[in-house]
PDB file of C-alpha atoms in Angstrom:
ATOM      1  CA  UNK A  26     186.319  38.370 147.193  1.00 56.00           C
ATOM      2  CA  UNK A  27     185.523  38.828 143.797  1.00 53.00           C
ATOM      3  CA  UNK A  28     182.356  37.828 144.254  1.00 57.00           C
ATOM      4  CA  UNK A  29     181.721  40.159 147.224  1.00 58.00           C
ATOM      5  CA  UNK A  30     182.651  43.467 145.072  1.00 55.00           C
ATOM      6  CA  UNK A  31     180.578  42.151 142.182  1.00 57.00           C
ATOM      7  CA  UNK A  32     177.430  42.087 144.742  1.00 55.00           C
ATOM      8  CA  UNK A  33     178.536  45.719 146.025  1.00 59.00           C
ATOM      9  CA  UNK A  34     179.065  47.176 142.550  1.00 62.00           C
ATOM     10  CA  UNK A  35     175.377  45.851 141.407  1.00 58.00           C
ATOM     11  CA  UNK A  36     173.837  46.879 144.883  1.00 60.00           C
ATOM     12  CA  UNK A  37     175.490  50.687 144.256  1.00 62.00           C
ATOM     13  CA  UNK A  38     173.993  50.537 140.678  1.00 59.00           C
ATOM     14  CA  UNK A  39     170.564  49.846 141.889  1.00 63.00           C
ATOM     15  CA  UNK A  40     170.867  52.511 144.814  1.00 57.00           C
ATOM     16  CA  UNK A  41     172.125  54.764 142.031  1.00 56.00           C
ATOM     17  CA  UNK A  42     169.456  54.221 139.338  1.00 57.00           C
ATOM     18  CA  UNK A  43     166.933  54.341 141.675  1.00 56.00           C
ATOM     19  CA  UNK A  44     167.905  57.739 143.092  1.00 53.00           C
ATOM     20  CA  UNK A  45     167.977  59.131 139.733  1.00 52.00           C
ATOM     21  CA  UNK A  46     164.767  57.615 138.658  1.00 51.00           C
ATOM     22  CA  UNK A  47     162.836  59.158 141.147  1.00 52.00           C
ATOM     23  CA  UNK A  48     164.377  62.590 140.352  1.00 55.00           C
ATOM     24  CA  UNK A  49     161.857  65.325 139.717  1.00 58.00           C
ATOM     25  CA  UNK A  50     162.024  67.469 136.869  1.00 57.00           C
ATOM     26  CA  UNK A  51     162.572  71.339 137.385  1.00 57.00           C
ATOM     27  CA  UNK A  52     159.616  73.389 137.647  1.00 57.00           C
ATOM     28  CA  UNK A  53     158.790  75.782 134.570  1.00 60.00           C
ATOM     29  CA  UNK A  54     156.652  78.324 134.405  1.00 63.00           C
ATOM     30  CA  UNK A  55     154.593  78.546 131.178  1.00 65.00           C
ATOM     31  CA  UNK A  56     155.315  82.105 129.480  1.00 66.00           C
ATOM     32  CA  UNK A  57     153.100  84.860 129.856  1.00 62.00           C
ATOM     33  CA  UNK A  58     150.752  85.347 126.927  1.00 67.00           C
ATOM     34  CA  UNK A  59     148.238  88.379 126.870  1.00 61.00           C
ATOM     35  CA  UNK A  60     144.775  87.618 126.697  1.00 63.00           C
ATOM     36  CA  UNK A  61     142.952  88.775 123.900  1.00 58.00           C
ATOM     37  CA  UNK A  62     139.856  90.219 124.377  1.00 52.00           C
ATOM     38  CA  UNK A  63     137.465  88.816 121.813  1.00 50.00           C
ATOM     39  CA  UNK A  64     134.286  91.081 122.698  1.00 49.00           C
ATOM     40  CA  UNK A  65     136.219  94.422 120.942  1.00 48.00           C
ATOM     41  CA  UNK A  66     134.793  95.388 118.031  1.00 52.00           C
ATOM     42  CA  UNK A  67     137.269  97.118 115.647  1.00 53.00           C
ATOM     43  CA  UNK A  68     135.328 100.214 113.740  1.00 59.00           C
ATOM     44  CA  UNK A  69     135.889 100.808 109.849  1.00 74.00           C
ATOM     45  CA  UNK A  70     135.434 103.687 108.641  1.00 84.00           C
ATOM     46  CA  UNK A  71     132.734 103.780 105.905  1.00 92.00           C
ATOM     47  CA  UNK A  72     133.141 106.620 102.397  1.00 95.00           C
ATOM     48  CA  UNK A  73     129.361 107.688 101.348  1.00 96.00           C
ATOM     49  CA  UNK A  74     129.248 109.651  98.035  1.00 97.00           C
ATOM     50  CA  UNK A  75     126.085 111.180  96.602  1.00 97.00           C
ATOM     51  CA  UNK A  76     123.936 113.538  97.294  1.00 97.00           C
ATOM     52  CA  UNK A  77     121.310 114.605 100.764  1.00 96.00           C
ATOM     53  CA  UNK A  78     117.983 113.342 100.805  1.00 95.00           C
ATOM     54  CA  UNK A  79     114.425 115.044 101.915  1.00 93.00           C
ATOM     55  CA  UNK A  80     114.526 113.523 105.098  1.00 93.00           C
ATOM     56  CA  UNK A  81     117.756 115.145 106.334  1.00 94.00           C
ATOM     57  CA  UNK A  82     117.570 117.106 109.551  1.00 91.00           C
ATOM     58  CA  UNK A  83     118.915 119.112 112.422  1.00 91.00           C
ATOM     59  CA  UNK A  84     120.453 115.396 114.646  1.00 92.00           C
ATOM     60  CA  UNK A  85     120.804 113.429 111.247  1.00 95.00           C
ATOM     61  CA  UNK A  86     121.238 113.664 107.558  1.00 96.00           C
ATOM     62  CA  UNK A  87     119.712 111.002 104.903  1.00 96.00           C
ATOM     63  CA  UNK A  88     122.660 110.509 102.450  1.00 97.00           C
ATOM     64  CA  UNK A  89     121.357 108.857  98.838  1.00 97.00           C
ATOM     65  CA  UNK A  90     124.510 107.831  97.255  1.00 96.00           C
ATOM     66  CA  UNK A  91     125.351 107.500  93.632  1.00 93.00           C
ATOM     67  CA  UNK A  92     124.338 103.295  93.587  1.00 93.00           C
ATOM     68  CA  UNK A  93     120.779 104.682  94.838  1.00 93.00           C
ATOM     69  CA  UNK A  94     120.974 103.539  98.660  1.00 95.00           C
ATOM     70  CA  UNK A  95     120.005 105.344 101.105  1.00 96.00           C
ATOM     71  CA  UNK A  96     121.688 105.801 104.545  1.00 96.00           C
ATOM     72  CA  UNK A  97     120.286 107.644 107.867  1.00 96.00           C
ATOM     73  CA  UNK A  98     123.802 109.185 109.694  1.00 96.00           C
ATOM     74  CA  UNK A  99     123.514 110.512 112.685  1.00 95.00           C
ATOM     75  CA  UNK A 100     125.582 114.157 113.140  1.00 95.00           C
ATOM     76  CA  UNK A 101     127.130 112.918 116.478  1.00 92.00           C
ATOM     77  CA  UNK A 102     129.656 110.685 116.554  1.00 87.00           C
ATOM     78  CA  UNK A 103     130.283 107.596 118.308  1.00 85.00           C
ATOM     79  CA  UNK A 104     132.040 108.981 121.643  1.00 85.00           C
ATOM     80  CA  UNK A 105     128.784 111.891 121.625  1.00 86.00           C
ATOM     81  CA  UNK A 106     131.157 114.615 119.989  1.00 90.00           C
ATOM     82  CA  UNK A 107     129.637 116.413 117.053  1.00 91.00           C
ATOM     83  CA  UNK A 108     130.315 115.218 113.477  1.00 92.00           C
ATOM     84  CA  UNK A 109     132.915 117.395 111.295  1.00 95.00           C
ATOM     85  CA  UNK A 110     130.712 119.476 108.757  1.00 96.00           C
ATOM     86  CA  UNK A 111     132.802 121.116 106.078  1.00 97.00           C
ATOM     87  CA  UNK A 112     130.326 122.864 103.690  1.00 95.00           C
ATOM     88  CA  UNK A 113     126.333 123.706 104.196  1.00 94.00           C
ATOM     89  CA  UNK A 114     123.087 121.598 103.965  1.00 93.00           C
ATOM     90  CA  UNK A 115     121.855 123.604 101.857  1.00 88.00           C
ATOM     91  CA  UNK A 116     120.818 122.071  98.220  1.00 87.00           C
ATOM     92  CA  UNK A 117     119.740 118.412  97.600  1.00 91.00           C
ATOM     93  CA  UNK A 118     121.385 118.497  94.306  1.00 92.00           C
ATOM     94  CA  UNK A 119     124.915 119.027  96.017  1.00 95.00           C
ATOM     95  CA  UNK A 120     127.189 116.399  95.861  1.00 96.00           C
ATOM     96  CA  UNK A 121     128.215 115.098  99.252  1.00 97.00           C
ATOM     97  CA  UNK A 122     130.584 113.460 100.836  1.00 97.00           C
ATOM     98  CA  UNK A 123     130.280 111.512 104.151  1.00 97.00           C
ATOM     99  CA  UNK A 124     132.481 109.619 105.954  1.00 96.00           C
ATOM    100  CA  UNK A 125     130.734 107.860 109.081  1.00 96.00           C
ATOM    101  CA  UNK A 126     131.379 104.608 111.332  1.00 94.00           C
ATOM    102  CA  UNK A 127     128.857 102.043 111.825  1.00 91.00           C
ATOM    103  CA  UNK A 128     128.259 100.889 115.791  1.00 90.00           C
ATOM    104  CA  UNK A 129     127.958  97.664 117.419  1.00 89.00           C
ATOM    105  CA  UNK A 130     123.817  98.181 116.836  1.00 88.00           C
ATOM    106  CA  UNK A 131     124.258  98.758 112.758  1.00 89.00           C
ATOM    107  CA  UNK A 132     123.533 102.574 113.187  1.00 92.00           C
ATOM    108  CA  UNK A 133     125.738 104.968 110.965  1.00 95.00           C
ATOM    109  CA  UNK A 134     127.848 108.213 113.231  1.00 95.00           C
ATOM    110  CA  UNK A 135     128.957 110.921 111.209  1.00 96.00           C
ATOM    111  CA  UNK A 136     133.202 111.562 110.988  1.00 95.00           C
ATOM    112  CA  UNK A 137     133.350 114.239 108.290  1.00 96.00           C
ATOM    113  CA  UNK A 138     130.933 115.947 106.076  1.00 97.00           C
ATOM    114  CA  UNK A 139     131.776 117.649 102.926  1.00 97.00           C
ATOM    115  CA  UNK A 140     129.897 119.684 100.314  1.00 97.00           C
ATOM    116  CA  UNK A 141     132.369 119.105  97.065  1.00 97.00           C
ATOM    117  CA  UNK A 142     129.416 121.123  95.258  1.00 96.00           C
ATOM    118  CA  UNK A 143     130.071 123.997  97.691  1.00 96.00           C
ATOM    119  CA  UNK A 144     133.955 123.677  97.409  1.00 95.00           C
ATOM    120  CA  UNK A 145     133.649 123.742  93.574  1.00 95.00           C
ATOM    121  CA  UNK A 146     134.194 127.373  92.432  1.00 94.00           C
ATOM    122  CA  UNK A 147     136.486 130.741  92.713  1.00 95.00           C
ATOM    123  CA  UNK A 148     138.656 131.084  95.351  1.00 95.00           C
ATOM    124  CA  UNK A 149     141.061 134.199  96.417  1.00 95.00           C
ATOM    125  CA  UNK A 150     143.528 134.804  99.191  1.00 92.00           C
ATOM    126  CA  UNK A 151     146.246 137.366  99.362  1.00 87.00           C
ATOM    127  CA  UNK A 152     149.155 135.329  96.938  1.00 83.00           C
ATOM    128  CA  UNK A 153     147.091 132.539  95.809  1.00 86.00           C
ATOM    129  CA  UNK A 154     144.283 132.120  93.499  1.00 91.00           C
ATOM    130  CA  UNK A 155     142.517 128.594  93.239  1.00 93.00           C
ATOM    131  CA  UNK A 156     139.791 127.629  91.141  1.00 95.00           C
ATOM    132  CA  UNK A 157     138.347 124.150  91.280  1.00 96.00           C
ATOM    133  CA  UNK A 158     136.258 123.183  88.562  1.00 95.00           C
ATOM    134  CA  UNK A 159     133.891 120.667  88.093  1.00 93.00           C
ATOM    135  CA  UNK A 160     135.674 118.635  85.644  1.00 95.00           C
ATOM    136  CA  UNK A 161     138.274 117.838  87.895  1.00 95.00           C
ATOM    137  CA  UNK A 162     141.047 120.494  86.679  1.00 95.00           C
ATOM    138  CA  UNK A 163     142.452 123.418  88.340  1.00 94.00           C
ATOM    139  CA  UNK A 164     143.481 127.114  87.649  1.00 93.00           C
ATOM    140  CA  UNK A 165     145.719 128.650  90.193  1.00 89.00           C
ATOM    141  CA  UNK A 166     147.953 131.346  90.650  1.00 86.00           C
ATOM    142  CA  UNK A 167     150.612 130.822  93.261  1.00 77.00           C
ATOM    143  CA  UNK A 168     150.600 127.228  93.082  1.00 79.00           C
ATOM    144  CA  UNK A 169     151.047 124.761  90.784  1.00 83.00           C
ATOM    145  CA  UNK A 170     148.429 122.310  90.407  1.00 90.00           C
ATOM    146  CA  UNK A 171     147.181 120.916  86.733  1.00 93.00           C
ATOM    147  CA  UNK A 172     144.009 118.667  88.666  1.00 95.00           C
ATOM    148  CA  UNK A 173     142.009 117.624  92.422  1.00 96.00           C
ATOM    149  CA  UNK A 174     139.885 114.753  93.543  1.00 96.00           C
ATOM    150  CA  UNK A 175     138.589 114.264  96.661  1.00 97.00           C
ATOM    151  CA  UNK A 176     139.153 111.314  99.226  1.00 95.00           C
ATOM    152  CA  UNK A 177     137.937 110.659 102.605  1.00 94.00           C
ATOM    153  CA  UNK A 178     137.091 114.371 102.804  1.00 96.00           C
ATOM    154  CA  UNK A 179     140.267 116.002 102.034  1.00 96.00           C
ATOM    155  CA  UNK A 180     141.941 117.584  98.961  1.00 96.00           C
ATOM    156  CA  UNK A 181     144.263 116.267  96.988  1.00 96.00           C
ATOM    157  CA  UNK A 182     145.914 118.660  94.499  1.00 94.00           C
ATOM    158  CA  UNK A 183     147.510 117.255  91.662  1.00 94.00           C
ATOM    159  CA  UNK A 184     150.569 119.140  89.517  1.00 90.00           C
ATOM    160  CA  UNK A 185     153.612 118.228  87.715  1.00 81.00           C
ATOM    161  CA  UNK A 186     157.326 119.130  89.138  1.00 75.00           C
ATOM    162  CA  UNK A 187     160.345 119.828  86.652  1.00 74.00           C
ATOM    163  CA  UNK A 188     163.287 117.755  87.952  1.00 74.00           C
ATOM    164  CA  UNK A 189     166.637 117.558  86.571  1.00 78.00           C
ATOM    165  CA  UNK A 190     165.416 113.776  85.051  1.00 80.00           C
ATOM    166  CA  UNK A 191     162.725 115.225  83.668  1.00 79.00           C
ATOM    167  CA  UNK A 192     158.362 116.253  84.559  1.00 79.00           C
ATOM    168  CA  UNK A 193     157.188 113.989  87.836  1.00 83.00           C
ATOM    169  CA  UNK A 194     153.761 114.126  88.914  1.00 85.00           C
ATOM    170  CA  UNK A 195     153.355 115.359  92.613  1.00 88.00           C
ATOM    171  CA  UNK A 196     149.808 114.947  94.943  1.00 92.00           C
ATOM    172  CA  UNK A 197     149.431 117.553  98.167  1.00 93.00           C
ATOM    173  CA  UNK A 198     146.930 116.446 100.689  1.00 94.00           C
ATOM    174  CA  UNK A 199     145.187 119.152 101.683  1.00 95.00           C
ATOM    175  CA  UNK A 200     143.108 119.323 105.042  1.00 96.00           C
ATOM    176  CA  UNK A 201     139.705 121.358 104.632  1.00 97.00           C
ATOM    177  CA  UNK A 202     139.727 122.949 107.917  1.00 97.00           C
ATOM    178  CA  UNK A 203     136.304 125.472 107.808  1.00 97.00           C
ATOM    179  CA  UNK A 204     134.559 126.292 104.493  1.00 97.00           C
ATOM    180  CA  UNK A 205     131.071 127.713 104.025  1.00 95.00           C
ATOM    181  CA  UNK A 206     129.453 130.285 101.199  1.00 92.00           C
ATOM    182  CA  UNK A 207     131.887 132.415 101.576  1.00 94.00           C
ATOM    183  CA  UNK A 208     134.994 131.137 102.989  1.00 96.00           C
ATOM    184  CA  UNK A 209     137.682 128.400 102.540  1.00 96.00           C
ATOM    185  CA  UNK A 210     140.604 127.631 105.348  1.00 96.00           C
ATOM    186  CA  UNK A 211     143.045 125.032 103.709  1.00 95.00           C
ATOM    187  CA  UNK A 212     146.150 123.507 105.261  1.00 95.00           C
ATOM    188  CA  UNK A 213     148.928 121.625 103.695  1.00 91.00           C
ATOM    189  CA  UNK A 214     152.848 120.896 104.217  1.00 90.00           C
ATOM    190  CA  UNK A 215     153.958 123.191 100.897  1.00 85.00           C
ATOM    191  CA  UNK A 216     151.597 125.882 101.525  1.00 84.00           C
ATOM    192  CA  UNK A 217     151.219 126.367 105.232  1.00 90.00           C
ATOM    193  CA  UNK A 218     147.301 127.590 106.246  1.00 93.00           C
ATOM    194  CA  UNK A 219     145.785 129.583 103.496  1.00 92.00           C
ATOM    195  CA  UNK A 220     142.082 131.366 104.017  1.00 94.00           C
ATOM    196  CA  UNK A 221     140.564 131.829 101.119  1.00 94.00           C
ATOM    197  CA  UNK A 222     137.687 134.150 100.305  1.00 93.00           C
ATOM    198  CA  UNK A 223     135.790 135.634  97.225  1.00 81.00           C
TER     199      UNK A 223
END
């Protein structure tokens, strides 16, 4: 009797193991994973400095820059819209600044265009009164601002705030929204829009 159960007990086992061994695992689905497109080119944005060469036209402008090299822009941009020109072409002493982006064929688009020659002098609205001077320092009335520098074709106005802890040095980006001979239209967070004239 003994003998029989032992034979039963080993025959379950076997029926057992073998039902689990042939068990198939769940299925699982790999997670999604979004394909990355290799083939798109990401488009830096390149800062020329210097001043306009001879061969500088109506469609493009020959910037030399201060190292001696000499680019050919084209005005129009990369998506066919027209170039941002702050200032004149209008002296090949003037110093420039261009910022452009370079396309898939090597060929330089104009973003911005400034004349910092042109933005260098006198300027006079209603309350204010800002002079930029060559030298990098500024004499205002209305606001307070000691120097400027450009970068990437905006203004950045440089003064000193009195604070209970003492003197802190504070930078206002400006934007340069129009300027030509005659006129200058600034915008900033302190000062709202200001037009400027002579």
């Amino acid at each position: 009797m003994k003998r029989i159960a032992l034979c039963a007990s080993v025959a379950s086992l076997m029926v057992l193991s073998g039902c689990l061994g042939n068990r198939e695992k769940p299925a699982v689905e790999a997670p999604y994973e979004v394909p990355i497109d290799t083939t798109v080119t990401v488009l830096h944005d390149t800062v020329l400095i210097g001043h306009l060469g001879e061969e500088t036209g109506m469609s493009a402008l020959q910037v030399i820059t201060e190292d001696s090299d000499t680019f050919s822009v084209s005005k129009t941009a990369i998506n066919g819209v027209e170039g941002l020109m702050l200032g004149e072409v209008r002296d090949y002493d003037d110093k420039v600044m261009v910022v452009v982006k370079m396309d898939k064929d090597e060929q330089y688009h104009l973003t911005s265009f400034l004349n910092i020659s042109q933005l260098e002098r006198a300027w006079k609205a209603q309350d204010h009164q800002l002079t930029l001077k060559a030298d990098s320092t500024v004499e205002t009335t209305g606001m307070n601002y000691q120097s400027w520098r450009i970068e990437r074709c905006k203004l950045l106005l440089i003064g000193d705030s009195k604070t209970e802890y003492g003197t802190t040095q504070t930078v206002d980006t400006v934007s340069i929204e129009y300027l030509d001979e005659d006129s200058l239209q600034i915008n900033s967070l302190r000062h709202g829009k200001v037009k400027f004239g002579h």
